[in-house]
PDB file of C-alpha atoms in Angstrom:
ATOM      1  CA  UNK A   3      28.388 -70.971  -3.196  1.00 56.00           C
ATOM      2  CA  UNK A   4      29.336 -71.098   0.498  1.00 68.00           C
ATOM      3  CA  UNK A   5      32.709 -70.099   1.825  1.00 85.00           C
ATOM      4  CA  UNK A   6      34.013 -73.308   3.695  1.00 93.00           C
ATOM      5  CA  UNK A   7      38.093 -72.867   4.760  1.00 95.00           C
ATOM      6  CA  UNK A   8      39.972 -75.194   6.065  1.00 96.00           C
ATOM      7  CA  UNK A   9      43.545 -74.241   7.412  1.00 97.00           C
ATOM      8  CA  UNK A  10      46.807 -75.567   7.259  1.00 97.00           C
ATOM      9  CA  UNK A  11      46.954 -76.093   3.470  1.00 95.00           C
ATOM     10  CA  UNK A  12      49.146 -78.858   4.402  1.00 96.00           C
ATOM     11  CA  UNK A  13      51.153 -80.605   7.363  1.00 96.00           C
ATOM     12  CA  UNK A  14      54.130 -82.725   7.944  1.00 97.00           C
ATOM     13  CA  UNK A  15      54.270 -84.291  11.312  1.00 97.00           C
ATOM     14  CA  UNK A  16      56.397 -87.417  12.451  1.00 97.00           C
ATOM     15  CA  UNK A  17      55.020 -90.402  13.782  1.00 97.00           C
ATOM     16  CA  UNK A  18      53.259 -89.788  17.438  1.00 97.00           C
ATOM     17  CA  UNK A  19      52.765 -86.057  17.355  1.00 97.00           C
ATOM     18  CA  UNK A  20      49.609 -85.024  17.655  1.00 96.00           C
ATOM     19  CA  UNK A  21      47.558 -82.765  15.095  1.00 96.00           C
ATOM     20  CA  UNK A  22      44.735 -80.565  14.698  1.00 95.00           C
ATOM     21  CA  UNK A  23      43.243 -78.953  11.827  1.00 94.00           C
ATOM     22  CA  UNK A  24      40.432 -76.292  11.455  1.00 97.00           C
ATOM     23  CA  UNK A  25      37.418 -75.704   9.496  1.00 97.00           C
ATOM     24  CA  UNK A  26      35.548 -72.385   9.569  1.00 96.00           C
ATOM     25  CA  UNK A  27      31.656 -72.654   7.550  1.00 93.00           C
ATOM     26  CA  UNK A  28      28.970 -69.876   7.588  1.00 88.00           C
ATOM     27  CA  UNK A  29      27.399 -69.512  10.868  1.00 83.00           C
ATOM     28  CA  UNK A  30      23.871 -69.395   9.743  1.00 82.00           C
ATOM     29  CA  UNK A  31      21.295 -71.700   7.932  1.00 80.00           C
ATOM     30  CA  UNK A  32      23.590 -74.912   9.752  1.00 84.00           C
ATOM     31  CA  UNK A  33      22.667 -78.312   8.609  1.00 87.00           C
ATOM     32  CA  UNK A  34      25.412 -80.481   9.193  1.00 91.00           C
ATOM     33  CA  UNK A  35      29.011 -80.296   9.068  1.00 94.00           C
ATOM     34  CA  UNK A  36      31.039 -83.676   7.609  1.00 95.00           C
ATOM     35  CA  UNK A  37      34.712 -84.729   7.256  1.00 97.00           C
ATOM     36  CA  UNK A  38      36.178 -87.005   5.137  1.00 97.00           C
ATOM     37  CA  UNK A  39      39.417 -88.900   4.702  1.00 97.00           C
ATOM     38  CA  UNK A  40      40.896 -88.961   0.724  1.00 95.00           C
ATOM     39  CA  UNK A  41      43.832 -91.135   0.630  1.00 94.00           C
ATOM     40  CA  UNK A  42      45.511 -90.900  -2.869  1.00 88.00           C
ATOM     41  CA  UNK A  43      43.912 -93.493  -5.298  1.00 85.00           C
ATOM     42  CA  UNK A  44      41.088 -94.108  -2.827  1.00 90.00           C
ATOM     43  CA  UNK A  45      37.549 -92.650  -2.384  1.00 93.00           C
ATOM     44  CA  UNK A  46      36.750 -90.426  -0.046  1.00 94.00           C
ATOM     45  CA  UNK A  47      35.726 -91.881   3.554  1.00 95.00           C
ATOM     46  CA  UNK A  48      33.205 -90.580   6.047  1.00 94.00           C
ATOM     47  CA  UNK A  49      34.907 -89.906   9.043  1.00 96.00           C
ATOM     48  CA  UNK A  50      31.995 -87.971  11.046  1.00 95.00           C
ATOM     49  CA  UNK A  51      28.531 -86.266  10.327  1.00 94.00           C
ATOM     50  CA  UNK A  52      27.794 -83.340  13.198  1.00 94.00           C
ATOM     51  CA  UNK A  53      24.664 -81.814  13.814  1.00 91.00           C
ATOM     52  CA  UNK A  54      24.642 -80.428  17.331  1.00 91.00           C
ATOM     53  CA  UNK A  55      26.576 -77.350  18.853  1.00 92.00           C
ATOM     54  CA  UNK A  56      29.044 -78.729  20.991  1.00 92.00           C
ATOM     55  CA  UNK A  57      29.300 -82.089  19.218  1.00 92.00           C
ATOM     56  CA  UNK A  58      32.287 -83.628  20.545  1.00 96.00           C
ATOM     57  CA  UNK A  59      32.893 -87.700  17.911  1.00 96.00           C
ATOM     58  CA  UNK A  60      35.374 -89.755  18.159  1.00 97.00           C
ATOM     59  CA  UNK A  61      36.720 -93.062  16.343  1.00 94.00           C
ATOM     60  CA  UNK A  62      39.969 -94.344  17.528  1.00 95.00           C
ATOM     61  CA  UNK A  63      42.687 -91.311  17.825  1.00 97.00           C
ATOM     62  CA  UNK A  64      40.256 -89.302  15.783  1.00 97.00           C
ATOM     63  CA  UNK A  65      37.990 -86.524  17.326  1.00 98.00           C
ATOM     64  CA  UNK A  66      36.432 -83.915  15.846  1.00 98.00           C
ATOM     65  CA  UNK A  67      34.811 -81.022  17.745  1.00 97.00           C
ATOM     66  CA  UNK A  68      31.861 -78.385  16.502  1.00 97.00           C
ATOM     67  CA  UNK A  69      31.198 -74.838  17.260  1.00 96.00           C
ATOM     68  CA  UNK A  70      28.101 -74.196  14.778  1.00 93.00           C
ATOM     69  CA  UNK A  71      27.412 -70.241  16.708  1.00 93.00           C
ATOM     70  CA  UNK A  72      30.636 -69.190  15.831  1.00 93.00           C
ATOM     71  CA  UNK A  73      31.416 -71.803  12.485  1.00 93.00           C
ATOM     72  CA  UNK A  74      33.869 -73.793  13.202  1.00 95.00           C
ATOM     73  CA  UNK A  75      34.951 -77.757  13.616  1.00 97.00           C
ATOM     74  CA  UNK A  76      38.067 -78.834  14.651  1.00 98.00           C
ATOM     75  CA  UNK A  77      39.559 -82.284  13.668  1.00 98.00           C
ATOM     76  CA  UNK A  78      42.088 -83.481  15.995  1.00 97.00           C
ATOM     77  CA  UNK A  79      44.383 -87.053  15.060  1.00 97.00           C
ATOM     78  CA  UNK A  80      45.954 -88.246  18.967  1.00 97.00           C
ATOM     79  CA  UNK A  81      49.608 -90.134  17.740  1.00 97.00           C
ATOM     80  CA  UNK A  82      49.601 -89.895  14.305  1.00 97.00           C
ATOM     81  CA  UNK A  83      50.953 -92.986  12.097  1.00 97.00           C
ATOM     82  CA  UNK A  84      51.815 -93.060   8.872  1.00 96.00           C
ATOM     83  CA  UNK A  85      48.682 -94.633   7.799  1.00 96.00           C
ATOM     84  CA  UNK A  86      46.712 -91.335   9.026  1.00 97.00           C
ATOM     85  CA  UNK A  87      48.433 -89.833   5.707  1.00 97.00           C
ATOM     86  CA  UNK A  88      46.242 -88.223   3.341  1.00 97.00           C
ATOM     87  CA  UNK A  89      43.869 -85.283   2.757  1.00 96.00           C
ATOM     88  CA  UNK A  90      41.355 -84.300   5.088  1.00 97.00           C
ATOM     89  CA  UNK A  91      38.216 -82.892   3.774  1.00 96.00           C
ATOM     90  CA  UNK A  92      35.393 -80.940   6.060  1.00 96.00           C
ATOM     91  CA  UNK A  93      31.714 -80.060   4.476  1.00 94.00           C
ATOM     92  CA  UNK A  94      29.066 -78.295   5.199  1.00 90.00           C
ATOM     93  CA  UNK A  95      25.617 -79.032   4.793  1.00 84.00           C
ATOM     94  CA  UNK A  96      23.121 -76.607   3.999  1.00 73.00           C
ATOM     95  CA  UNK A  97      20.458 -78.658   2.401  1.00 73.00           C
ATOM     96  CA  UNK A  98      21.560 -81.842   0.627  1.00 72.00           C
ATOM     97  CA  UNK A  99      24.394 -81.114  -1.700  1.00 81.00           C
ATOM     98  CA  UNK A 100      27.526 -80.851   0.302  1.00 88.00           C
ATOM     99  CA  UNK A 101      30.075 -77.364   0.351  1.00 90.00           C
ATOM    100  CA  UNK A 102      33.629 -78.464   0.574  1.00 93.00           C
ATOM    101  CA  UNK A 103      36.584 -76.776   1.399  1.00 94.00           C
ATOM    102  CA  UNK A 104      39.860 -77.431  -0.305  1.00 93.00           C
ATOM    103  CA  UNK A 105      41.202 -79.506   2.216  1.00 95.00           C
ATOM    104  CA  UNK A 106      44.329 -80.291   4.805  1.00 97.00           C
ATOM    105  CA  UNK A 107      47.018 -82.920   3.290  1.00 96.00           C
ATOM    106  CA  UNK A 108      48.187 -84.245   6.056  1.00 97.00           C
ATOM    107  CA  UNK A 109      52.032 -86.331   5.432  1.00 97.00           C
ATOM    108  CA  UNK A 110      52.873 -88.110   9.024  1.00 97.00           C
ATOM    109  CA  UNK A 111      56.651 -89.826   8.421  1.00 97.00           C
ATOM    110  CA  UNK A 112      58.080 -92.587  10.315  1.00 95.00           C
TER     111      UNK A 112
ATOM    112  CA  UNK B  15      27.933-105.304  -0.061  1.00 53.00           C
ATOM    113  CA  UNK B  16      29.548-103.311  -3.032  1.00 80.00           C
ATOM    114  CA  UNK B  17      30.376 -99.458  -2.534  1.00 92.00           C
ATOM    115  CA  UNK B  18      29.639 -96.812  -5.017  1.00 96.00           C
ATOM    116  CA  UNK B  19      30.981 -97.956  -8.730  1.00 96.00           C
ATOM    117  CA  UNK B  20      32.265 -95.891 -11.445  1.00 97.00           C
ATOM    118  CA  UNK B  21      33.420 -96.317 -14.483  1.00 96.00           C
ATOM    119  CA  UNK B  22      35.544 -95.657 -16.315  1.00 97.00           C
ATOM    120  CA  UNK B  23      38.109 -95.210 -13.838  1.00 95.00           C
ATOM    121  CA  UNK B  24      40.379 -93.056 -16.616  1.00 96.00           C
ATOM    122  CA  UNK B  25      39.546 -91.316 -19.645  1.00 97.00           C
ATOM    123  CA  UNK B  26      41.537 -89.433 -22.196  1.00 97.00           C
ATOM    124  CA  UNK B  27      40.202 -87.961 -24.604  1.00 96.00           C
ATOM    125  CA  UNK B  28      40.120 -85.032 -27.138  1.00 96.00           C
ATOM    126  CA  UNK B  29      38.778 -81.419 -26.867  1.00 97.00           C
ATOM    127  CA  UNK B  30      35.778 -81.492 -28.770  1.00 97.00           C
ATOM    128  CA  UNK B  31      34.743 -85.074 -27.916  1.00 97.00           C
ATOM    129  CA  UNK B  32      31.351 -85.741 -25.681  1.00 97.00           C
ATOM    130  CA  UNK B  33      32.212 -88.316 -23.066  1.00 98.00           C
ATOM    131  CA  UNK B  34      29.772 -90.874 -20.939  1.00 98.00           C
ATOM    132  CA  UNK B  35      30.781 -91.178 -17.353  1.00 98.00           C
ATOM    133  CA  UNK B  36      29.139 -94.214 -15.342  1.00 97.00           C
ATOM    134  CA  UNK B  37      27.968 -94.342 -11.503  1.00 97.00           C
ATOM    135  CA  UNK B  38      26.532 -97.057 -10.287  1.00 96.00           C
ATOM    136  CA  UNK B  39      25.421 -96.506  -6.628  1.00 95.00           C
ATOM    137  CA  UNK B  40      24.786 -98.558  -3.549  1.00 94.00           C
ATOM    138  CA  UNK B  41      21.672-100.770  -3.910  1.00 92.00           C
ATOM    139  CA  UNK B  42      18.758 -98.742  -1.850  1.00 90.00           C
ATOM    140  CA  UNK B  43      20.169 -95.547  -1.250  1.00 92.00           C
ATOM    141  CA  UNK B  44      17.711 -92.981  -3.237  1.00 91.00           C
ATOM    142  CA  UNK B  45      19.869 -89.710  -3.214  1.00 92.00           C
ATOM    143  CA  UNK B  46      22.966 -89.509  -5.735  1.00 94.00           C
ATOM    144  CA  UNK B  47      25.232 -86.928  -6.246  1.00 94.00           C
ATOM    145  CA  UNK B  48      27.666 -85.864  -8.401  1.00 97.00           C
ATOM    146  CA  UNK B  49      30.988 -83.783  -7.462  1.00 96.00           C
ATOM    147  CA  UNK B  50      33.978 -82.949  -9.517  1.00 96.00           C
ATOM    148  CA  UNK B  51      37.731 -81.684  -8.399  1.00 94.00           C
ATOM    149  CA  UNK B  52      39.457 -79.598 -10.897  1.00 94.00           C
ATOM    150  CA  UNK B  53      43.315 -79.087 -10.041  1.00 91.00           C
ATOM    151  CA  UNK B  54      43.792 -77.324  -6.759  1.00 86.00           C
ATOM    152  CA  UNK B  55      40.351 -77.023  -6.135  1.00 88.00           C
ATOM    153  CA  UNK B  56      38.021 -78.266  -4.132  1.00 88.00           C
ATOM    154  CA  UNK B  57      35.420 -80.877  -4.497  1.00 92.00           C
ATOM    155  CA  UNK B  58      32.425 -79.106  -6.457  1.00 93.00           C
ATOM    156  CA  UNK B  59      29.171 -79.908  -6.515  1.00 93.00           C
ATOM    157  CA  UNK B  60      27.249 -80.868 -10.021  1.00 96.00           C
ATOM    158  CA  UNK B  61      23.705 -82.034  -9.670  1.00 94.00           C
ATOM    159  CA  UNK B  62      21.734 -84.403  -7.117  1.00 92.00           C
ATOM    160  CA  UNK B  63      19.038 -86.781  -7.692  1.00 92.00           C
ATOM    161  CA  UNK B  64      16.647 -88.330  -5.078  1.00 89.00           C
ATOM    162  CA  UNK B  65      14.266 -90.938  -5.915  1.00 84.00           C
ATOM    163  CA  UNK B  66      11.402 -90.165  -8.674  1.00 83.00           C
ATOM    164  CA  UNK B  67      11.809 -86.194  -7.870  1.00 86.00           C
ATOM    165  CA  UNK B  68      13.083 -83.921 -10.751  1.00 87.00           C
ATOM    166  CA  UNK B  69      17.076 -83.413 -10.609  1.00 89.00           C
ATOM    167  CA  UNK B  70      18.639 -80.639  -9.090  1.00 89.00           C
ATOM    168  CA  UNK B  71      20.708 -79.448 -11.803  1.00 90.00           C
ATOM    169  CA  UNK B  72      21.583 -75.760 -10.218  1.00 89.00           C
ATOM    170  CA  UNK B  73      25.550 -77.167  -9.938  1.00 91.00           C
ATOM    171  CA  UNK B  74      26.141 -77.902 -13.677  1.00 94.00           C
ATOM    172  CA  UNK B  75      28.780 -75.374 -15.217  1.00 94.00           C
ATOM    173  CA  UNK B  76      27.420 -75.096 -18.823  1.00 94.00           C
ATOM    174  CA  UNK B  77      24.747 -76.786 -20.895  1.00 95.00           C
ATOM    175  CA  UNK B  78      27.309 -79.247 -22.255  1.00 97.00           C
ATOM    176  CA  UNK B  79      26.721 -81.022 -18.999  1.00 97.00           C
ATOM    177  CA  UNK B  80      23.778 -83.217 -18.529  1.00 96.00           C
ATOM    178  CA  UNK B  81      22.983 -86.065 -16.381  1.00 96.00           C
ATOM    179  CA  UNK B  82      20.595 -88.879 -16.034  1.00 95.00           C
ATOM    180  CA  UNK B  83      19.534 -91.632 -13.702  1.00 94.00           C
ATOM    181  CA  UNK B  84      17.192 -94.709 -14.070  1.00 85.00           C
ATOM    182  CA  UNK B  85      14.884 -94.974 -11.127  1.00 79.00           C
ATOM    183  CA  UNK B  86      16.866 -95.419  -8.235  1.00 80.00           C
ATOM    184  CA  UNK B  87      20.443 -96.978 -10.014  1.00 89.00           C
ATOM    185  CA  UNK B  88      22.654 -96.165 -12.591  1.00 95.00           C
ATOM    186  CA  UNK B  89      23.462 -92.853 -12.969  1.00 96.00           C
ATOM    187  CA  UNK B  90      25.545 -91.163 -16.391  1.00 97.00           C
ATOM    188  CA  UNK B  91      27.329 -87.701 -16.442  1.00 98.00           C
ATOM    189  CA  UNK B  92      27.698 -86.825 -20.286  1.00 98.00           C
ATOM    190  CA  UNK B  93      29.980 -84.215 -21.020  1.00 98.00           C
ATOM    191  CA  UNK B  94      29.654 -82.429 -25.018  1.00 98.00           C
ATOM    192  CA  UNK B  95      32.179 -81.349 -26.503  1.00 97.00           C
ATOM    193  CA  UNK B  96      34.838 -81.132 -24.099  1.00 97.00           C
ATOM    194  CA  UNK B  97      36.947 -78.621 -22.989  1.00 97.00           C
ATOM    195  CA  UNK B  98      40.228 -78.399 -21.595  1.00 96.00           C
ATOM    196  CA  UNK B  99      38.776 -76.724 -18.394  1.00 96.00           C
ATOM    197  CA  UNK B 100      36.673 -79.519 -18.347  1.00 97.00           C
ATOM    198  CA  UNK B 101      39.528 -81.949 -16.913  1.00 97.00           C
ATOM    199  CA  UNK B 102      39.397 -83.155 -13.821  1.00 97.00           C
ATOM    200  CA  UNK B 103      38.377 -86.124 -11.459  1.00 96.00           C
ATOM    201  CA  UNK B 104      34.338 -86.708 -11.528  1.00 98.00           C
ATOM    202  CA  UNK B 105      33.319 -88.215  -8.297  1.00 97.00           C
ATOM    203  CA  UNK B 106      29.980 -89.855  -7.469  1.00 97.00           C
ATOM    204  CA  UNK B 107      28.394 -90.408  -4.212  1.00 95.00           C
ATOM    205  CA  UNK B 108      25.104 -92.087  -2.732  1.00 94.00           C
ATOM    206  CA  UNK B 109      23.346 -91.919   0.574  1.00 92.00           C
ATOM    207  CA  UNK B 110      19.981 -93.298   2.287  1.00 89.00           C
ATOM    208  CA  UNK B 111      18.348 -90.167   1.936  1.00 76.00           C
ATOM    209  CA  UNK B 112      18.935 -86.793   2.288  1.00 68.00           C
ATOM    210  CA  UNK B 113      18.384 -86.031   5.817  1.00 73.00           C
ATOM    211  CA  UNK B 114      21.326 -83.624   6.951  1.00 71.00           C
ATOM    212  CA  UNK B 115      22.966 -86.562   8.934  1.00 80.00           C
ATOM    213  CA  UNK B 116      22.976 -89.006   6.182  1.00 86.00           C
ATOM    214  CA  UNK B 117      27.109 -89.265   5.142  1.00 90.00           C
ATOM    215  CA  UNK B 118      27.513 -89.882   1.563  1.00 92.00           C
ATOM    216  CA  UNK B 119      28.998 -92.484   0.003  1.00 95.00           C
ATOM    217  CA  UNK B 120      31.882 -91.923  -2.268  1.00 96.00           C
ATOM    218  CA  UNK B 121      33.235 -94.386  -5.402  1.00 96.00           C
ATOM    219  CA  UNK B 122      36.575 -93.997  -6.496  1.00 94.00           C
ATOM    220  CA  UNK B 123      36.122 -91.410  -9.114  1.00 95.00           C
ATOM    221  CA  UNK B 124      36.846 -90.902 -13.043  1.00 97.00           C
ATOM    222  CA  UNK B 125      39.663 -89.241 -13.848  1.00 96.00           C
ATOM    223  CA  UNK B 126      39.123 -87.073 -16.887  1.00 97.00           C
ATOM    224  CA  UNK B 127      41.860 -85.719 -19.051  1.00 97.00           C
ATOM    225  CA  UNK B 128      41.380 -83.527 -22.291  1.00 97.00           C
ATOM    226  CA  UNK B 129      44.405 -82.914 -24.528  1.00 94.00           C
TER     227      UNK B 129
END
């Protein structure tokens, strides 16, 4: 089993702030690194695969950033909305099966 | 076209019972997986198929668990003789292969509760 962590546990935020949340993975034998979006009675969604030290993706107001030397990612959400609400989940990769960590639920009010 | 299907979406049922969980996958993606999320844990790996190969079954937490898939399709989770531990939501999830920057494909899950 590989250690993945993700920190905060959780987050409140009100509309238009702007967020980050970490995601530490073991350093060595790197793969990949995912992160997914669970909203409540949904399925998870792919947000971003990253392969490369020094990946910098984007998709809208989400970025995500990856340091695979030292293990971490970075997930950052520009002017949150209410619709951003949910639990994000990073992974790591070291073969095929996926390693999550427990997540960051993320509740952005109006 | 259609996302990852499972079925049934709920199921309660008694300790002791076996139970039959369902994935149906996304047509032509060979690798499956399946992942399960106890209560304030995270998302744990169970076993994997890819194409024709043998499973890998090195996530399953007791012999009760098995799994089988037809060719490259439906997939079924059977639980034995359940156990309250056992509760929890089962998700399933496809991809195109298994290269390291394949995402994977999530349905909605079956949410498992033994009283």
């Amino acid at each position: 089993i590989l250690n993945v962590e993700q920190s905060p546990q959780s987050l409140h935020v009100q509309e238009g702030d702007s967020t980050n949340f970490t995601c530490s993975f073991p350093s060595s034998n790197f793969y990949a690194l995912h992160w997914y979006r669970w909203e409540t009675a949904k399925s998870p969604e792919a947000l971003f695969v990253m392969t490369l030290n020094g990946d910098e993706k984007k998709k809208g107001r989400i970025s995500a950033t990856l340091n695979t030397k030292e293990g971490y990612s970075y997930l950052y959400i520009k002017g949150s909305q209410p619709e951003d609400s949910a639990t994000y989940l990073c992974a790591f990769n070291s073969g095929y099966a996926l390693n999550f960590g427990k997540g960051t639920s993320l509740l952005v009010t109006p | 076209g259609a996302g990852v299907s499972q079925s049934p979406s709920n199921k309660v049922t008694e300790k002791g019972k076996d139970v039959e969980l369902r994935c149906d996958p996304i047509s032509g993606h060979t690798a499956l997986y399946w992942y399960r999320q106890r209560l304030g844990q995270g998302l744990e790996f169970l076993i994997y198929f890819q194409g024709n190969s043998a499973p890998d079954k090195s996530g399953l937490p007791s012999d009760r668990f098995s799994a089988e898939r037809t060719g490259e399709s439906v997939s079924t989770l059977t639980i034995q003789r359940t156990q309250q531990e056992d509760s929890a939501v089962y998700l399933c999830a496809s991809s195109l292969g298994t290269g390291e920057d394949q995402p994977q494909h999530f349905g909605d899950g079956t949410r498992l509760s033994i009283l």
